[in-house]
JSON list of C-alpha atoms in Angstrom, two decimals:
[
{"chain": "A", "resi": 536, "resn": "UNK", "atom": "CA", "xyz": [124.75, 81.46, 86.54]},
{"chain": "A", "resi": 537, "resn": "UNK", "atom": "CA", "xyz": [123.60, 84.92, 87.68]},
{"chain": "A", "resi": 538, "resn": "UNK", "atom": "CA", "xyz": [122.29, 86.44, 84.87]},
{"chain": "A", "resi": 539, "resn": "UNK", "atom": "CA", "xyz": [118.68, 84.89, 85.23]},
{"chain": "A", "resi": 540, "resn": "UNK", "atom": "CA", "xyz": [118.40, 85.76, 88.71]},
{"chain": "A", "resi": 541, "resn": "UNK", "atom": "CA", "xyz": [116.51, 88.91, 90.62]},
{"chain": "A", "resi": 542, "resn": "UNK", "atom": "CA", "xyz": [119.13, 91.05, 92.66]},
{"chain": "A", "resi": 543, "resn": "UNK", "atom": "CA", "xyz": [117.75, 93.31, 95.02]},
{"chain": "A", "resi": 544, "resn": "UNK", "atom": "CA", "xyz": [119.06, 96.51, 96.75]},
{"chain": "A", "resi": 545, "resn": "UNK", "atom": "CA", "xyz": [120.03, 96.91, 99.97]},
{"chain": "A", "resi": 546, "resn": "UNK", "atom": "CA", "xyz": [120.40, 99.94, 102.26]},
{"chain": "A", "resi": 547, "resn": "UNK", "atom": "CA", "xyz": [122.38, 99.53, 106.03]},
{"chain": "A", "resi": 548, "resn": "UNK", "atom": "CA", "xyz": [120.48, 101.82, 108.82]},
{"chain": "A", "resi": 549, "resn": "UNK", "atom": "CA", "xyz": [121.58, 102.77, 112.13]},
{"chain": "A", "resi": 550, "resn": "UNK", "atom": "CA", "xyz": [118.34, 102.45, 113.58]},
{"chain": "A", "resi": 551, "resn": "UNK", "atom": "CA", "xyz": [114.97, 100.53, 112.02]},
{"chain": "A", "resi": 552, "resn": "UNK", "atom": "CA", "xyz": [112.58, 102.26, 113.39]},
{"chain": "A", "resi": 553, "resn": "UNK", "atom": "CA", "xyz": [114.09, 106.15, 111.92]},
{"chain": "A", "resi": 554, "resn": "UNK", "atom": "CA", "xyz": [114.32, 103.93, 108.52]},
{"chain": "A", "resi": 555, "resn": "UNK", "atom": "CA", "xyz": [110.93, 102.48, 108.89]},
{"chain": "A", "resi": 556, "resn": "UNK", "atom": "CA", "xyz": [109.63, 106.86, 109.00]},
{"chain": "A", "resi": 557, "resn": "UNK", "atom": "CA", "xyz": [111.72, 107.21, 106.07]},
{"chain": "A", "resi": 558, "resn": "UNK", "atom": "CA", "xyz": [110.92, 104.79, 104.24]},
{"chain": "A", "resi": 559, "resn": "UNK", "atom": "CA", "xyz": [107.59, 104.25, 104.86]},
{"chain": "A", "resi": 560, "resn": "UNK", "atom": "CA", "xyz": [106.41, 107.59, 105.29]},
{"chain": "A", "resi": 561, "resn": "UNK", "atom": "CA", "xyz": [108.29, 109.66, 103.36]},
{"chain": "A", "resi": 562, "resn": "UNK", "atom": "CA", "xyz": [108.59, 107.44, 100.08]},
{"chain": "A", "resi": 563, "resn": "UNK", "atom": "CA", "xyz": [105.38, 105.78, 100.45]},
{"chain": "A", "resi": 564, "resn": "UNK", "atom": "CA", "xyz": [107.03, 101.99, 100.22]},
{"chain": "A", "resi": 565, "resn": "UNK", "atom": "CA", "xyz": [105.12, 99.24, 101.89]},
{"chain": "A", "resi": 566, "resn": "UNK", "atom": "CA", "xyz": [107.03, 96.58, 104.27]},
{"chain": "A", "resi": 567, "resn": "UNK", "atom": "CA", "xyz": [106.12, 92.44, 102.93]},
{"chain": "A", "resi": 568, "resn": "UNK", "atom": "CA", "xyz": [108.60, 90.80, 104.98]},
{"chain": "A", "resi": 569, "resn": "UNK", "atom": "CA", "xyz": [110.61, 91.64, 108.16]},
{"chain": "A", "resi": 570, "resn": "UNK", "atom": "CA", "xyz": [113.37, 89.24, 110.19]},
{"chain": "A", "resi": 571, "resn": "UNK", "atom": "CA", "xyz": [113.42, 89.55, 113.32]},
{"chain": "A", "resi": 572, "resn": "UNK", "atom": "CA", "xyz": [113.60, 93.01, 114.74]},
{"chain": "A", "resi": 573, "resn": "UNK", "atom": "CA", "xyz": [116.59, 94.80, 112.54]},
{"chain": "A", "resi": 574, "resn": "UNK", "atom": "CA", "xyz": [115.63, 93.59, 108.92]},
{"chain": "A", "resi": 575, "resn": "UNK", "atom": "CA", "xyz": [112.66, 94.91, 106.80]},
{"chain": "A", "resi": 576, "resn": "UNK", "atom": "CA", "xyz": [111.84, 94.27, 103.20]},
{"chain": "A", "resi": 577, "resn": "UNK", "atom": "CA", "xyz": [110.04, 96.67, 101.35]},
{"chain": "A", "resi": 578, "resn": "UNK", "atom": "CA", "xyz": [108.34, 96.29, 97.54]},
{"chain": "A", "resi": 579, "resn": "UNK", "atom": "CA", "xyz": [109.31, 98.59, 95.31]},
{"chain": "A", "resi": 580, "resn": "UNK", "atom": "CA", "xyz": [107.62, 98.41, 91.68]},
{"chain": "A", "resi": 581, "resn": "UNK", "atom": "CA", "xyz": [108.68, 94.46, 90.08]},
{"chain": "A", "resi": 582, "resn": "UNK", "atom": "CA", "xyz": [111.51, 94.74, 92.85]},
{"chain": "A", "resi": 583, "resn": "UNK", "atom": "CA", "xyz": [112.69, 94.82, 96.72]},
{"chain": "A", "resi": 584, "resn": "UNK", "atom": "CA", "xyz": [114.42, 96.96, 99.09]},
{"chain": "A", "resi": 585, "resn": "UNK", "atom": "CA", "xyz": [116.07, 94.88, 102.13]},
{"chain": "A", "resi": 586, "resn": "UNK", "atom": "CA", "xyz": [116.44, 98.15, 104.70]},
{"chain": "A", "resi": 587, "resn": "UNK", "atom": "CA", "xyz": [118.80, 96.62, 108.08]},
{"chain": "A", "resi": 588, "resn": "UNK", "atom": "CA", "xyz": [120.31, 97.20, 110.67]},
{"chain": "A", "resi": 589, "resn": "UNK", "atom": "CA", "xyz": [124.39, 98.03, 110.60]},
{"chain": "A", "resi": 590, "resn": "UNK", "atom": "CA", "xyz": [127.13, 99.03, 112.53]},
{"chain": "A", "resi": 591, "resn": "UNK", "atom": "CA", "xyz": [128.92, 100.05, 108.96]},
{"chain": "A", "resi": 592, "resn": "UNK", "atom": "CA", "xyz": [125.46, 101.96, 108.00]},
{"chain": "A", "resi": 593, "resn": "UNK", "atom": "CA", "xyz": [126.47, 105.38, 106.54]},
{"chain": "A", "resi": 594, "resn": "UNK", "atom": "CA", "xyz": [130.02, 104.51, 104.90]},
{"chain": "A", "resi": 595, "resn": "UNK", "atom": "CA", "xyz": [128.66, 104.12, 101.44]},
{"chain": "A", "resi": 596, "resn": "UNK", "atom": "CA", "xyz": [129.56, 106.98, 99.53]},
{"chain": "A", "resi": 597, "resn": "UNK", "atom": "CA", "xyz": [127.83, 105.91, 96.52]},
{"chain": "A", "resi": 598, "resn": "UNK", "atom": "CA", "xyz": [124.55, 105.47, 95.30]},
{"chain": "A", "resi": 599, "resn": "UNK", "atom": "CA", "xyz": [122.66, 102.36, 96.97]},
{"chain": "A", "resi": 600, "resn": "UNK", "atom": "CA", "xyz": [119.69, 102.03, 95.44]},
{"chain": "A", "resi": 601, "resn": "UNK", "atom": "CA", "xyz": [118.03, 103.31, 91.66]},
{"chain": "A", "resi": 602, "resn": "UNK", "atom": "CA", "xyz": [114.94, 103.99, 90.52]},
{"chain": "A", "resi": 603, "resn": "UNK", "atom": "CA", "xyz": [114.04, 104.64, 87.08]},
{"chain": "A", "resi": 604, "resn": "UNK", "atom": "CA", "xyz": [110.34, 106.69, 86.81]},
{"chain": "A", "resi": 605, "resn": "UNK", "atom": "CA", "xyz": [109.74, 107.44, 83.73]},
{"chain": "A", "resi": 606, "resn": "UNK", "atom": "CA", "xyz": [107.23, 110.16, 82.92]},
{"chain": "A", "resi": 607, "resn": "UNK", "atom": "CA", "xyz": [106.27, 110.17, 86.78]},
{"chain": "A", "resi": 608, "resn": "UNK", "atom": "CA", "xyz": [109.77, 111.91, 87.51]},
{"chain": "A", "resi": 609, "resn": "UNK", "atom": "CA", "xyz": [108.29, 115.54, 88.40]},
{"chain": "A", "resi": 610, "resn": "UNK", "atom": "CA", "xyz": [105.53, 114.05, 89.94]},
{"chain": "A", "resi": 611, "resn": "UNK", "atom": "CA", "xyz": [107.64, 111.65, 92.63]},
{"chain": "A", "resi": 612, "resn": "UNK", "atom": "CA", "xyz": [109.93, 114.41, 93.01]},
{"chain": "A", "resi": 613, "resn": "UNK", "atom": "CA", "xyz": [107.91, 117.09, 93.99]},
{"chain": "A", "resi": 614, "resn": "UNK", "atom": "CA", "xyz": [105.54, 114.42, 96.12]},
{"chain": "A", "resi": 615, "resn": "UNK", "atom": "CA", "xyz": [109.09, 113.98, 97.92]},
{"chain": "A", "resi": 616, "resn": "UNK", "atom": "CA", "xyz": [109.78, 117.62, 98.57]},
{"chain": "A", "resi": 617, "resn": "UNK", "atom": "CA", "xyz": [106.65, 118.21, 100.30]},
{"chain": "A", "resi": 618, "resn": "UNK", "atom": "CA", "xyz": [107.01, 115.46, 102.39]},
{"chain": "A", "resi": 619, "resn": "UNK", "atom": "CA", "xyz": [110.51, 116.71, 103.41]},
{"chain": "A", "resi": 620, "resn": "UNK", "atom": "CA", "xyz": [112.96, 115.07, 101.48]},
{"chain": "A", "resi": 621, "resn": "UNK", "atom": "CA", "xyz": [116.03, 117.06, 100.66]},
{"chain": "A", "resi": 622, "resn": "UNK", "atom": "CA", "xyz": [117.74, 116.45, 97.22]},
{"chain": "A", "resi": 623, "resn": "UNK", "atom": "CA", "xyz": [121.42, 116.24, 96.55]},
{"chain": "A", "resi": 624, "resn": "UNK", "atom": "CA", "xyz": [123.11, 118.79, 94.38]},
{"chain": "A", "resi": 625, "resn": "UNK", "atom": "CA", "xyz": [126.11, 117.00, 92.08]},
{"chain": "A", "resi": 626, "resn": "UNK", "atom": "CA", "xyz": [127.57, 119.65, 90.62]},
{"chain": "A", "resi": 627, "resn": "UNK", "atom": "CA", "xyz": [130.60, 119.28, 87.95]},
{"chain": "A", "resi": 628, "resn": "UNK", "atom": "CA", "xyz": [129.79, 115.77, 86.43]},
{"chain": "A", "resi": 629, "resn": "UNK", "atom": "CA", "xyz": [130.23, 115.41, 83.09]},
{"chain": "A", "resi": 630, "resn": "UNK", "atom": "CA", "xyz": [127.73, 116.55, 80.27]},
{"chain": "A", "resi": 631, "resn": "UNK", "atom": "CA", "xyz": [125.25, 117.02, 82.69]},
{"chain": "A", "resi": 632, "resn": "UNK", "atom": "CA", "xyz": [123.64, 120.41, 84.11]},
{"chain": "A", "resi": 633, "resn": "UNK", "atom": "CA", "xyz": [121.46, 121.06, 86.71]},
{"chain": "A", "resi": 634, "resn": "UNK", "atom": "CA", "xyz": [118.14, 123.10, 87.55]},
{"chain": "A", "resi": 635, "resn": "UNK", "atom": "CA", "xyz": [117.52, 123.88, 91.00]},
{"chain": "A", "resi": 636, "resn": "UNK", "atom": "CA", "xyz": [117.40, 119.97, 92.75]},
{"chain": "A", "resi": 637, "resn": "UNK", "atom": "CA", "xyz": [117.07, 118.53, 88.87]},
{"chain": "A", "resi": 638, "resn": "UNK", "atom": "CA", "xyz": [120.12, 117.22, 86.92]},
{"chain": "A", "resi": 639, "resn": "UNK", "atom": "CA", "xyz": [119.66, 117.09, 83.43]},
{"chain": "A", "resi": 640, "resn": "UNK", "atom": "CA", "xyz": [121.96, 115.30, 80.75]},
{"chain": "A", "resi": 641, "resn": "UNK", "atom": "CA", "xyz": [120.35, 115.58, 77.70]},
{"chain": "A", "resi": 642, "resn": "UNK", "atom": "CA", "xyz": [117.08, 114.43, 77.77]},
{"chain": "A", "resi": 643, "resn": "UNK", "atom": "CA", "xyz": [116.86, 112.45, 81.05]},
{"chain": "A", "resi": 644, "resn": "UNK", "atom": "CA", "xyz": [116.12, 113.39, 84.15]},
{"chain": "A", "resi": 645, "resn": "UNK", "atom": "CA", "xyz": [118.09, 112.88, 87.36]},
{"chain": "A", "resi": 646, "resn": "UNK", "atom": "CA", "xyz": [117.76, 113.36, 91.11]},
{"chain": "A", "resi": 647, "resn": "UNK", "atom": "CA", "xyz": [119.52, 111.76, 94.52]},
{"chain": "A", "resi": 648, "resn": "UNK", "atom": "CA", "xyz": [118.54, 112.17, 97.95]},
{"chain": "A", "resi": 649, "resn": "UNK", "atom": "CA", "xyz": [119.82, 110.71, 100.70]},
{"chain": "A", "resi": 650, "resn": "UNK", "atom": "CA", "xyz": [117.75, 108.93, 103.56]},
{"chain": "A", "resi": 651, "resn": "UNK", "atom": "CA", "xyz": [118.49, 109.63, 107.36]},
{"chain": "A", "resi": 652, "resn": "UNK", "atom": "CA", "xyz": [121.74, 106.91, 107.08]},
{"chain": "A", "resi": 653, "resn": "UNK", "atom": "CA", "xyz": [123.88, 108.76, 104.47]},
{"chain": "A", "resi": 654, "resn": "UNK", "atom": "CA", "xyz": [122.24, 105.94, 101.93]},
{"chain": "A", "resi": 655, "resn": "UNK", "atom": "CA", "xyz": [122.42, 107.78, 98.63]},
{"chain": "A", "resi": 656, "resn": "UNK", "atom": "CA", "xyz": [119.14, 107.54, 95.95]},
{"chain": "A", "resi": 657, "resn": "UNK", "atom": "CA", "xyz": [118.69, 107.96, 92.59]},
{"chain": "A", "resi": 658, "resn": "UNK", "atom": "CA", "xyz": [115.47, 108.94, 90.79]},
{"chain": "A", "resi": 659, "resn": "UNK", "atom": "CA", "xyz": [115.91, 109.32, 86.74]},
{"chain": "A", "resi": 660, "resn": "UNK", "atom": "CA", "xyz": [113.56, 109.26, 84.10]},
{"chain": "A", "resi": 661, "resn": "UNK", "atom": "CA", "xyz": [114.22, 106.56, 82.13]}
]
């Protein structure tokens, strides 16, 4: 039924315009469809972010949306950084340590940041 469909992710905001800086300007996603005044879609790689507006925005306490980077993970993190993103700092989970704003389990990669809604992110780098 489902299993040969896209799904995309989808992030509640307080306020579009404070997403559309975040999102725009401090991920570097472009917008390809909007609805109306409260609804934005961005592209994201072979995928979409739908960014709206919410009165529940910010009561997710888990992670919303994934991204997996590959070999681009130091890159897009420290391109984040200097464009003011704070990272997240998960201590205490299982098997995995962590290196200043990196998390490391094993081999891969990880890294969550949240944008100005509470919306949690994860970068890894698979």
């Amino acid at each position: 039924m489902l299993g040969n469909k896209d799904a995309i992710a989808t992030a509640a905001v307080k306020d579009i315009e404070t997403a559309k800086r975040f999102y725009e300007d401090k991920l570097g996603l472009k917008p390809v469809h909007t609805e109306g005044e409260g609804v934005i879609t961005y592209k994201t790689g072979g995928s979409s972010l739908l960014v709206y507006e919410s009165q529940f925005a910010g009561t997710n306490k888990a992670t919303s949306v994934t991204w997996g980077v590959g070999d681009d993970f130091d890159a897009i993190v420290e391109s984040l950084r200097s464009r003011g993103v704070s990272f997240e700092h998960y201590d205490g989970l299982p098997e995995v340590t962590r290196e200043g704003d990196i998390h490391r389990a094993g081999d891969l990669k990880l890294a969550w940041f949240k944008d100005p809604d509470g919306n949690i992110h994860h970068l890894n780098s698979a």
